[in-house]
Short mmCIF file of C-alpha atoms and ligand atoms in Angstrom, two decimals:
data_model
loop_
_atom_site.label_atom_id
_atom_site.label_comp_id
_atom_site.label_asym_id
_atom_site.label_seq_id
_atom_site.Cartn_x
_atom_site.Cartn_y
_atom_site.Cartn_z
CA UNK A 1 -58.76 52.82 24.21
CA UNK A 2 -57.10 50.09 26.24
CA UNK A 3 -56.01 50.45 29.83
CA UNK A 4 -54.38 48.11 32.32
CA UNK A 5 -56.87 47.38 35.05
CA UNK A 6 -55.32 46.59 38.44
CA UNK A 7 -58.55 44.85 39.43
CA UNK A 8 -58.46 42.26 36.65
CA UNK A 9 -54.70 42.39 36.08
CA UNK A 10 -55.24 42.67 32.35
CA UNK A 11 -55.25 45.31 29.68
CA UNK A 12 -58.86 45.96 28.75
CA UNK A 13 -60.76 48.00 26.21
CA UNK A 14 -62.49 50.85 28.01
CA UNK A 15 -66.27 50.90 27.69
CA UNK A 16 -67.76 53.77 29.67
CA UNK A 17 -71.12 53.24 31.40
CA UNK A 18 -72.50 56.08 29.26
CA UNK A 19 -70.94 55.97 25.81
CA UNK A 20 -68.43 58.78 25.20
CA UNK A 21 -68.89 60.07 28.77
CA UNK A 22 -66.17 59.00 31.17
CA UNK A 23 -66.55 59.35 34.93
CA UNK A 24 -63.13 59.62 36.54
CA UNK A 25 -62.09 59.92 40.15
CA UNK A 26 -58.58 60.63 41.36
CA UNK A 27 -57.29 60.58 44.91
CA UNK A 28 -55.86 64.03 45.33
CA UNK A 29 -53.29 65.61 47.60
CA UNK A 30 -53.10 65.48 51.34
CA UNK A 31 -52.50 69.16 51.89
CA UNK A 32 -49.82 69.12 54.54
CA UNK A 33 -46.73 69.43 52.33
CA UNK A 34 -45.48 70.78 49.01
CA UNK A 35 -46.04 68.35 46.20
CA UNK A 36 -42.73 66.69 45.33
CA UNK A 37 -41.65 65.48 41.92
CA UNK A 38 -43.05 62.00 42.70
CA UNK A 39 -46.51 63.41 43.40
CA UNK A 40 -46.17 65.58 40.30
CA UNK A 41 -45.52 62.51 38.15
CA UNK A 42 -48.86 61.24 39.39
CA UNK A 43 -50.55 64.52 38.41
CA UNK A 44 -49.12 64.43 34.88
CA UNK A 45 -50.16 60.79 34.50
CA UNK A 46 -53.78 61.69 35.32
CA UNK A 47 -53.60 64.63 32.98
CA UNK A 48 -52.28 62.50 30.13
CA UNK A 49 -55.08 60.00 30.67
CA UNK A 50 -57.60 62.82 30.36
CA UNK A 51 -55.97 64.29 27.28
CA UNK A 52 -56.11 60.93 25.51
CA UNK A 53 -59.74 60.38 26.49
CA UNK A 54 -60.55 63.85 25.18
CA UNK A 55 -58.69 63.17 21.92
CA UNK A 56 -60.93 60.13 21.53
CA UNK A 57 -63.98 62.40 21.71
CA UNK A 58 -65.06 61.60 25.24
CA UNK A 59 -66.60 64.01 27.70
CA UNK A 60 -64.94 63.69 31.06
CA UNK A 61 -66.46 64.22 34.45
CA UNK A 62 -63.41 64.29 36.66
CA UNK A 63 -63.54 64.73 40.41
CA UNK A 64 -60.54 65.01 42.69
CA UNK A 65 -60.60 65.21 46.46
CA UNK A 66 -58.44 67.39 48.63
CA UNK A 67 -57.58 65.53 51.82
CA UNK A 68 -57.63 68.12 54.56
CA UNK A 69 -58.55 65.87 57.49
CA UNK A 70 -58.16 62.28 58.65
CA UNK A 71 -55.01 61.11 56.84
CA UNK A 72 -52.85 59.67 59.59
CA UNK A 73 -49.09 59.27 59.38
CA UNK A 74 -49.72 55.54 59.01
CA UNK A 75 -52.19 54.49 56.34
CA UNK A 76 -53.67 51.87 58.66
CA UNK A 77 -55.03 53.88 61.56
CA UNK A 78 -51.82 54.33 63.49
CA UNK A 79 -49.96 57.57 64.06
CA UNK A 80 -51.20 61.14 64.12
CA UNK A 81 -53.16 63.32 61.74
CA UNK A 82 -50.70 64.58 59.11
CA UNK A 83 -52.15 68.10 59.03
CA UNK A 84 -52.23 68.44 62.76
CA UNK A 85 -48.59 67.37 63.03
CA UNK A 86 -47.56 69.87 60.38
CA UNK A 87 -49.56 72.65 62.03
CA UNK A 88 -47.73 72.04 65.31
CA UNK A 89 -44.36 72.13 63.50
CA UNK A 90 -45.17 75.35 61.65
CA UNK A 91 -46.91 77.06 64.57
CA UNK A 92 -50.06 77.49 62.46
CA UNK A 93 -53.57 76.18 62.85
CA UNK A 94 -54.66 73.20 60.77
CA UNK A 95 -57.00 75.26 58.59
CA UNK A 96 -54.15 77.60 57.65
CA UNK A 97 -51.92 74.65 56.82
CA UNK A 98 -54.63 73.13 54.62
CA UNK A 99 -55.28 76.38 52.81
CA UNK A 100 -51.62 77.15 52.24
CA UNK A 101 -50.73 73.76 50.75
CA UNK A 102 -53.95 73.61 48.73
CA UNK A 103 -52.93 76.86 47.08
CA UNK A 104 -49.40 75.72 46.38
CA UNK A 105 -50.86 72.55 44.86
CA UNK A 106 -53.12 74.55 42.51
CA UNK A 107 -50.15 76.69 41.58
CA UNK A 108 -48.05 73.65 40.67
CA UNK A 109 -50.89 72.22 38.58
CA UNK A 110 -51.07 75.48 36.62
CA UNK A 111 -47.36 75.58 36.02
CA UNK A 112 -47.41 71.99 34.78
CA UNK A 113 -50.32 72.72 32.44
CA UNK A 114 -52.54 70.18 34.15
CA UNK A 115 -56.18 70.43 33.07
CA UNK A 116 -58.50 71.26 35.92
CA UNK A 117 -60.88 68.57 37.14
CA UNK A 118 -64.58 69.22 36.74
CA UNK A 119 -64.65 69.58 40.51
CA UNK A 120 -62.28 69.58 43.45
CA UNK A 121 -63.97 68.49 46.67
CA UNK A 122 -62.45 68.93 50.11
CA UNK A 123 -62.90 66.14 52.63
CA UNK A 124 -64.07 68.69 55.21
CA UNK A 125 -66.89 69.79 52.89
CA UNK A 126 -68.45 66.35 52.88
CA UNK A 127 -68.69 65.41 56.56
CA UNK A 128 -72.47 65.02 56.31
CA UNK A 129 -72.24 62.54 53.45
CA UNK A 130 -69.53 60.66 55.30
CA UNK A 131 -71.68 60.39 58.41
CA UNK A 132 -74.59 59.18 56.27
CA UNK A 133 -72.41 56.44 54.82
CA UNK A 134 -71.32 55.31 58.30
CA UNK A 135 -74.98 55.13 59.39
CA UNK A 136 -75.70 52.95 56.38
CA UNK A 137 -72.76 50.68 57.20
CA UNK A 138 -73.81 50.36 60.85
CA UNK A 139 -77.40 49.56 59.83
CA UNK A 140 -76.28 46.85 57.46
CA UNK A 141 -73.92 45.30 60.00
CA UNK A 142 -70.66 46.26 58.30
CA UNK A 143 -69.51 48.65 61.03
CA UNK A 144 -69.13 48.54 64.80
CA UNK A 145 -68.34 50.99 67.52
CA UNK A 146 -65.71 50.97 70.25
CA UNK A 147 -64.81 53.69 72.71
CA UNK A 148 -62.19 55.06 70.35
CA UNK A 149 -63.68 54.71 66.89
CA UNK A 150 -66.20 53.24 64.52
CA UNK A 151 -64.63 50.51 62.44
CA UNK A 152 -65.45 48.74 59.23
CA UNK A 153 -65.62 45.00 59.89
CA UNK A 154 -63.56 43.59 57.04
CA UNK A 155 -64.56 40.00 57.76
CA UNK A 156 -68.14 40.80 56.74
CA UNK A 157 -67.17 41.40 53.14
CA UNK A 158 -66.59 38.26 51.09
CA UNK A 159 -64.09 39.72 48.66
CA UNK A 160 -62.21 42.17 50.88
CA UNK A 161 -58.75 42.70 49.39
CA UNK A 162 -59.67 41.73 45.82
CA UNK A 163 -57.84 44.75 44.39
CA UNK A 164 -54.44 43.72 45.68
CA UNK A 165 -55.14 40.01 45.43
CA UNK A 166 -54.06 39.75 49.06
CA UNK A 167 -56.32 37.53 51.12
CA UNK A 168 -57.49 38.40 54.57
CA UNK A 169 -54.87 36.21 56.25
CA UNK A 170 -51.97 37.83 54.40
CA UNK A 171 -53.38 41.25 55.11
CA UNK A 172 -53.74 40.40 58.82
CA UNK A 173 -50.08 39.44 59.02
CA UNK A 174 -49.07 42.74 57.40
CA UNK A 175 -51.21 44.86 59.64
CA UNK A 176 -50.30 43.04 62.83
CA UNK A 177 -46.73 44.23 62.52
CA UNK A 178 -48.01 47.77 63.01
CA UNK A 179 -49.00 49.33 66.30
CA UNK A 180 -52.64 48.62 67.00
CA UNK A 181 -53.82 50.90 69.73
CA UNK A 182 -57.48 50.06 70.24
CA UNK A 183 -57.95 46.85 72.28
CA UNK A 184 -61.60 46.58 71.16
CA UNK A 185 -60.84 46.54 67.46
CA UNK A 186 -62.09 43.12 66.35
CA UNK A 187 -59.61 42.31 63.59
CA UNK A 188 -56.25 43.93 62.93
CA UNK A 189 -57.15 44.81 59.35
CA UNK A 190 -60.44 46.54 60.29
CA UNK A 191 -60.15 50.25 59.64
CA UNK A 192 -61.63 53.36 61.17
CA UNK A 193 -64.55 55.15 59.58
CA UNK A 194 -64.79 57.67 62.40
CA UNK A 195 -62.39 58.52 65.22
CA UNK A 196 -63.68 59.93 68.47
CA UNK A 197 -61.81 62.84 69.96
CA UNK A 198 -60.65 60.78 72.92
CA UNK A 199 -57.31 59.30 73.92
CA UNK A 200 -54.56 60.12 71.43
CA UNK A 201 -57.04 62.32 69.53
CA UNK A 202 -58.29 64.24 72.52
CA UNK A 203 -56.72 67.43 71.18
CA UNK A 204 -57.65 66.91 67.55
CA UNK A 205 -58.38 70.35 66.17
CA UNK A 206 -60.78 69.41 63.39
CA UNK A 207 -63.86 67.85 64.97
CA UNK A 208 -67.54 67.51 64.15
CA UNK A 209 -70.68 66.38 65.93
CA UNK A 210 -71.98 63.00 64.90
CA UNK A 211 -74.80 60.72 66.07
CA UNK A 212 -72.17 58.83 68.10
CA UNK A 213 -70.23 61.71 69.58
CA UNK A 214 -67.66 64.29 68.53
CA UNK A 215 -64.91 63.19 66.20
CA UNK A 216 -63.52 63.19 62.70
CA UNK A 217 -63.64 60.84 59.72
CA UNK A 218 -61.05 58.23 58.75
CA UNK A 219 -59.11 58.95 55.59
CA UNK A 220 -60.63 56.35 53.25
CA UNK A 221 -64.21 57.41 53.85
CA UNK A 222 -64.01 60.78 52.12
CA UNK A 223 -63.34 59.23 48.70
CA UNK A 224 -66.26 56.81 49.00
CA UNK A 225 -68.61 59.58 50.15
CA UNK A 226 -67.47 62.02 47.46
CA UNK A 227 -67.85 59.45 44.70
CA UNK A 228 -71.34 58.56 45.89
CA UNK A 229 -72.36 62.22 46.05
CA UNK A 230 -70.85 63.17 42.71
CA UNK A 231 -71.52 60.08 40.61
CA UNK A 232 -73.67 57.50 42.41
CA UNK A 233 -72.66 53.87 42.97
CA UNK A 234 -70.25 53.16 40.13
CA UNK A 235 -67.73 55.15 38.13
CA UNK A 236 -65.71 54.22 35.08
CA UNK A 237 -62.11 54.91 36.08
CA UNK A 238 -60.45 55.38 39.45
CA UNK A 239 -56.77 56.35 39.65
CA UNK A 240 -54.04 56.73 42.23
CA UNK A 241 -50.49 55.77 43.13
CA UNK A 242 -49.48 52.10 43.61
CA UNK A 243 -49.15 52.79 47.33
CA UNK A 244 -52.94 53.07 47.46
CA UNK A 245 -53.69 49.56 46.19
CA UNK A 246 -53.29 47.56 49.37
CA UNK A 247 -54.99 49.82 51.88
CA UNK A 248 -56.62 53.05 50.73
CA UNK A 249 -58.29 51.79 47.57
CA UNK A 250 -59.00 48.40 49.10
CA UNK A 251 -60.87 50.19 51.88
CA UNK A 252 -62.65 52.58 49.51
CA UNK A 253 -63.96 49.53 47.67
CA UNK A 254 -65.03 47.88 50.93
CA UNK A 255 -66.98 50.91 52.15
CA UNK A 256 -68.65 51.74 48.85
CA UNK A 257 -69.51 48.23 47.75
CA UNK A 258 -70.87 47.34 51.20
CA UNK A 259 -73.02 50.48 51.11
CA UNK A 260 -74.29 49.78 47.60
CA UNK A 261 -75.29 46.13 47.75
CA UNK A 262 -72.09 45.04 46.08
CA UNK A 263 -72.31 47.36 43.07
CA UNK A 264 -68.72 47.88 41.88
CA UNK A 265 -67.13 51.16 42.91
CA UNK A 266 -65.16 51.47 39.67
CA UNK A 267 -64.83 49.39 36.53
CA UNK A 268 -61.19 50.30 35.84
CA UNK A 269 -58.52 50.87 38.46
CA UNK A 270 -55.30 52.51 37.32
CA UNK A 271 -52.17 52.88 39.42
CA UNK A 272 -49.00 54.77 38.71
CA UNK A 273 -45.64 53.45 39.84
CA UNK A 274 -43.31 55.54 41.93
CA UNK A 275 -40.66 57.98 40.89
CA UNK A 276 -37.21 57.26 42.30
CA UNK A 277 -34.47 59.83 42.62
CA UNK A 278 -30.94 58.74 41.70
CA UNK A 279 -32.14 55.17 42.12
CA UNK A 280 -33.43 55.72 45.65
CA UNK A 281 -36.85 55.96 47.17
CA UNK A 282 -37.72 59.60 47.82
CA UNK A 283 -37.37 60.45 51.47
CA UNK A 284 -36.83 63.43 53.69
CA UNK A 285 -33.64 61.94 55.13
CA UNK A 286 -32.05 61.58 51.69
CA UNK A 287 -33.07 65.18 50.91
CA UNK A 288 -34.26 64.08 47.49
CA UNK A 289 -37.91 65.12 47.72
CA UNK A 290 -37.56 67.97 45.25
CA UNK A 291 -40.45 70.36 44.76
CA UNK A 292 -41.35 72.17 41.55
CA UNK A 293 -39.95 75.39 43.04
CA UNK A 294 -36.63 73.67 43.61
CA UNK A 295 -36.61 72.42 40.04
CA UNK A 296 -37.36 75.83 38.56
CA UNK A 297 -34.89 77.53 40.92
CA UNK A 298 -32.20 75.50 39.16
CA UNK A 299 -33.30 77.08 35.89
CA UNK A 300 -35.45 74.27 34.52
CA UNK A 301 -38.71 74.81 32.72
CA UNK A 302 -41.68 72.98 34.32
CA UNK A 303 -42.40 71.71 30.81
CA UNK A 304 -39.05 69.89 30.78
CA UNK A 305 -40.16 68.01 33.89
CA UNK A 306 -43.48 67.22 32.23
CA UNK A 307 -41.64 65.93 29.19
CA UNK A 308 -39.38 63.82 31.38
CA UNK A 309 -42.45 62.13 32.87
CA UNK A 310 -43.80 61.41 29.40
CA UNK A 311 -40.58 59.61 28.51
CA UNK A 312 -41.39 56.72 30.82
CA UNK A 313 -44.42 54.48 31.07
CA UNK A 314 -46.62 55.09 34.10
CA UNK A 315 -46.57 51.41 35.10
CA UNK A 316 -42.81 51.29 35.47
CA UNK A 317 -40.76 53.04 38.09
CA UNK A 318 -39.02 56.09 36.74
CA UNK A 319 -35.61 57.18 37.91
CA UNK A 320 -35.20 60.92 38.15
CA UNK A 321 -31.70 62.36 37.66
CA UNK A 322 -30.64 65.88 36.83
CA UNK A 323 -28.89 64.51 33.72
CA UNK A 324 -32.18 63.05 32.56
CA UNK A 325 -33.82 66.44 33.13
CA UNK A 326 -31.06 68.07 31.04
CA UNK A 327 -31.79 65.63 28.23
CA UNK A 328 -35.52 66.33 28.52
CA UNK A 329 -34.73 70.04 28.36
CA UNK A 330 -32.86 69.53 25.08
CA UNK A 331 -35.78 67.60 23.69
CA UNK A 332 -38.15 70.36 24.80
CA UNK A 333 -36.03 72.91 22.95
CA UNK A 334 -36.30 70.87 19.78
CA UNK A 335 -40.05 70.75 20.19
CA UNK A 336 -40.20 74.48 20.82
CA UNK A 337 -38.13 75.19 17.70
CA UNK A 338 -40.58 73.03 15.77
CA UNK A 339 -43.54 74.90 17.28
CA UNK A 340 -41.96 78.25 16.42
CA UNK A 341 -42.09 77.11 12.80
CA UNK A 342 -45.81 77.89 12.90
CA UNK A 343 -44.96 81.58 12.70
CA UNK A 344 -42.69 81.38 9.68
CA UNK A 345 -44.44 82.37 6.53
CA UNK A 346 -43.24 81.17 3.18
CA UNK A 347 -41.53 77.99 4.31
CA UNK A 348 -42.87 74.59 3.28
CA UNK A 349 -45.62 73.52 5.61
CA UNK A 350 -46.31 70.03 6.76
CA UNK A 351 -49.23 68.68 4.77
CA UNK A 352 -52.33 67.90 6.74
CA UNK A 353 -52.26 64.39 5.34
CA UNK A 354 -48.83 63.48 6.60
CA UNK A 355 -49.45 65.27 9.90
CA UNK A 356 -52.66 63.32 10.25
CA UNK A 357 -50.68 60.08 9.88
CA UNK A 358 -48.21 61.13 12.56
CA UNK A 359 -51.02 62.11 14.90
CA UNK A 360 -52.88 58.88 14.29
CA UNK A 361 -49.74 56.89 15.16
CA UNK A 362 -49.08 58.96 18.28
CA UNK A 363 -52.67 58.55 19.44
CA UNK A 364 -52.53 54.81 18.74
CA UNK A 365 -49.58 54.54 21.15
CA UNK A 366 -51.26 56.68 23.76
CA UNK A 367 -54.51 54.74 23.48
CA UNK A 368 -52.59 51.58 24.19
CA UNK A 369 -52.45 51.94 27.97
CA UNK A 370 -50.86 55.40 27.70
CA UNK A 371 -47.66 54.36 26.02
CA UNK A 372 -46.14 57.81 26.29
CA UNK A 373 -42.50 56.76 25.66
CA UNK A 374 -43.38 55.25 22.30
CA UNK A 375 -45.56 58.24 21.46
CA UNK A 376 -42.52 60.43 22.12
CA UNK A 377 -40.47 58.29 19.73
CA UNK A 378 -42.97 59.03 16.96
CA UNK A 379 -42.87 62.68 17.91
CA UNK A 380 -39.09 62.51 17.44
CA UNK A 381 -39.58 61.27 13.90
CA UNK A 382 -41.75 64.29 13.22
CA UNK A 383 -38.99 66.49 14.63
CA UNK A 384 -36.33 64.76 12.51
CA UNK A 385 -38.43 65.43 9.45
CA UNK A 386 -38.76 69.07 10.44
CA UNK A 387 -35.07 69.47 11.20
CA UNK A 388 -33.83 67.86 8.00
CA UNK A 389 -36.47 69.05 5.53
CA UNK A 390 -37.64 72.21 7.25
CA UNK A 391 -41.30 71.43 7.00
CA UNK A 392 -43.03 73.86 9.31
CA UNK A 393 -46.15 73.00 11.26
CA UNK A 394 -49.29 75.08 11.12
CA UNK A 395 -50.67 76.62 14.29
CA UNK A 396 -53.45 74.08 14.25
CA UNK A 397 -51.01 71.19 14.06
CA UNK A 398 -49.04 72.56 17.01
CA UNK A 399 -52.34 72.86 18.86
CA UNK A 400 -53.14 69.21 18.25
CA UNK A 401 -49.79 68.05 19.61
CA UNK A 402 -50.24 70.34 22.58
CA UNK A 403 -53.67 68.91 23.30
CA UNK A 404 -52.06 65.47 23.68
CA UNK A 405 -48.85 66.25 25.51
CA UNK A 406 -49.72 69.50 27.30
CA UNK A 407 -46.27 70.97 26.71
CA UNK A 408 -47.40 74.57 26.22
CA UNK A 409 -46.11 74.77 22.65
CA UNK A 410 -49.06 76.80 21.39
CA UNK A 411 -48.54 79.39 24.05
CA UNK A 412 -45.26 80.52 22.53
CA UNK A 413 -45.47 84.03 21.17
CA UNK A 414 -44.80 85.12 17.65
CA UNK A 415 -41.89 87.46 17.04
CA UNK A 416 -42.67 91.17 17.00
CA UNK A 417 -43.18 93.09 13.70
CA UNK A 418 -39.91 94.93 14.48
CA UNK A 419 -38.01 91.66 14.74
CA UNK A 420 -39.60 90.48 11.53
CA UNK A 421 -38.51 93.71 9.81
CA UNK A 422 -34.93 93.17 11.02
CA UNK A 423 -34.96 89.64 9.58
CA UNK A 424 -36.15 90.93 6.21
CA UNK A 425 -33.65 93.76 6.22
CA UNK A 426 -30.84 91.38 7.07
CA UNK A 427 -31.84 89.03 4.27
CA UNK A 428 -31.70 91.98 1.83
CA UNK A 429 -28.23 92.94 3.12
CA UNK A 430 -27.03 89.32 2.90
CA UNK A 431 -28.16 88.99 -0.67
CA UNK A 432 -26.42 92.30 -1.47
CA UNK A 433 -23.33 90.81 0.20
CA UNK A 434 -23.33 93.62 2.79
CA UNK A 435 -22.00 91.34 5.49
CA UNK A 436 -21.36 94.08 7.99
CA UNK A 437 -25.02 95.10 8.02
CA UNK A 438 -26.21 91.53 7.97
CA UNK A 439 -23.96 90.58 10.93
CA UNK A 440 -25.14 93.62 12.82
CA UNK A 441 -28.79 92.59 12.31
CA UNK A 442 -27.98 89.06 13.40
CA UNK A 443 -26.38 90.21 16.64
CA UNK A 444 -29.29 92.58 17.30
CA UNK A 445 -31.67 89.63 17.07
CA UNK A 446 -29.37 87.47 19.13
CA UNK A 447 -29.55 90.00 21.96
CA UNK A 448 -33.30 89.51 21.88
CA UNK A 449 -32.98 85.72 22.08
CA UNK A 450 -33.66 85.06 18.38
CA UNK A 451 -31.25 83.01 16.28
CA UNK A 452 -31.23 82.74 12.50
CA UNK A 453 -30.51 79.89 10.10
CA UNK A 454 -30.08 80.63 6.42
CA UNK A 455 -31.86 77.87 4.57
CA UNK A 456 -32.57 77.23 0.87
CA UNK A 457 -36.12 78.37 1.47
CA UNK A 458 -35.00 81.60 3.14
CA UNK A 459 -34.03 82.60 6.66
CA UNK A 460 -35.52 80.64 9.51
CA UNK A 461 -35.57 82.01 13.03
CA UNK A 462 -35.82 80.20 16.32
CA UNK A 463 -35.66 81.23 19.93
CA UNK A 464 -32.38 80.50 21.61
CA UNK A 465 -33.12 77.95 24.28
CA UNK A 466 -32.87 79.35 27.78
CA UNK A 467 -29.90 77.72 29.41
CA UNK A 468 -30.27 76.50 32.94
P1 LIG B 1 -50.14 62.55 49.06
O1 LIG B 1 -50.37 64.02 48.86
O2 LIG B 1 -48.99 62.28 49.97
O3 LIG B 1 -51.41 61.85 49.50
O4 LIG B 1 -49.73 61.91 47.64
C1 LIG B 1 -50.40 62.23 46.47
C2 LIG B 1 -50.21 61.17 45.43
O5 LIG B 1 -48.84 61.04 45.03
C3 LIG B 1 -50.65 59.78 45.88
O6 LIG B 1 -51.54 59.26 44.89
C4 LIG B 1 -49.39 58.95 45.92
O7 LIG B 1 -49.65 57.65 45.49
C5 LIG B 1 -48.50 59.66 44.92
N1 LIG B 1 -47.06 59.52 45.22
C6 LIG B 1 -46.44 59.64 46.41
N2 LIG B 1 -45.10 59.45 46.28
C7 LIG B 1 -44.87 59.19 44.98
C8 LIG B 1 -43.70 58.90 44.21
N3 LIG B 1 -42.47 58.85 44.74
N4 LIG B 1 -43.86 58.69 42.86
C9 LIG B 1 -45.08 58.75 42.29
N5 LIG B 1 -46.22 59.01 42.97
C10 LIG B 1 -46.13 59.23 44.28
ZN1 LIG B 2 -59.02 58.02 47.67
#
């Protein structure tokens, strides 16, 4: 398998540290809001990566964090804690906010057929490990303390910023434009490992004892501490959105590599580009930050959204429009009609040999840096073949396609024995030219959402697509 590595800026063949065992870490949700369709694109991207690794016979150890403390409204230490702000707005306490949005996140993942990670780890469950990492960084001279916080000293690390390719000077210019509140911070691009509950954080609700006084961890630290606890120094693949390259992942690398004598944090760094809506950045003021609930309330199947994501490559921006979701819905219906073919006895089935060729070609596209749009083109050829020659898939073949795309095609139910009897009865009436009876049977089935096509190899049924 080949993947584009942000760190080396090239497409590279993936060689896991332990052959056929991939360690994967993904920066998960900050649980202060409903996931929007941009975040969901990120979730489906990670899921597709896993499905392709699995198809290539790898075991996957996948860990995802849940950020329930420390993520400030600005990624670079300015602003307030996102959860605390939300709690104040909703009149709840921070723990309730975290629990509520964690649950809605799990719910969305289920509805989008996203495979569960091996483990979810909450930032608040790993405070001890985070404190231990800070101690290590202080002892080795990478961290210093002020009255407000403990900071990572970015000038102590030779290759700080290597992920984005930005050098320290460029980074300093970027950060300086933001509000720096602590006069004792040595360099503008230094970042907090631990905030004390003083000054603007005097009322911070989530707080823990530490060797240096009460406070709470900075956002970047949780990922470094979780990776160390779950995997050790180095993992194979680390993923996240492109917005994480310059600050969050850069700082994860700094903390982990400084703590581990320069051992690389991850061999492959993958970043997904943003989803736009109607050509615009998603933002609250444009009211275009749609949630999955809003999408389904308009009558769309979550699988249509999943399919829409697969139609673009993760390294390009994708533009969401409702028209594009309509088109994805039509494509989904074609796929579902194909999958329903698995239940139709007697029709010609797709030979395992030719299916194997299709699958091999699809997997070849997916293994080439997750080229999902081209994989979908090959899938279309399979559908064309089905639609023009009526070659039905077997249940196993549908299962294989499902394993790759996660579109829930296997989950579709067979028709009931009663419906099957009506189809047979209607076919008898049709052959006896009893059109009244045959039309009656057809409309009976139609009421139950089943349509019929009379084909040279006999009647073929399919479920009428649900219209939005
Ligand atoms: P958050 O819960 O805000 O920390 O975001 C979760 C993930 O969604 C992060 O990895 C972001 O990079 C990613 N993300 C945020 N906005 C978008 C977007 N418009 N398109 C794609 N991914 C996004
Ligand atoms: Zn992270």
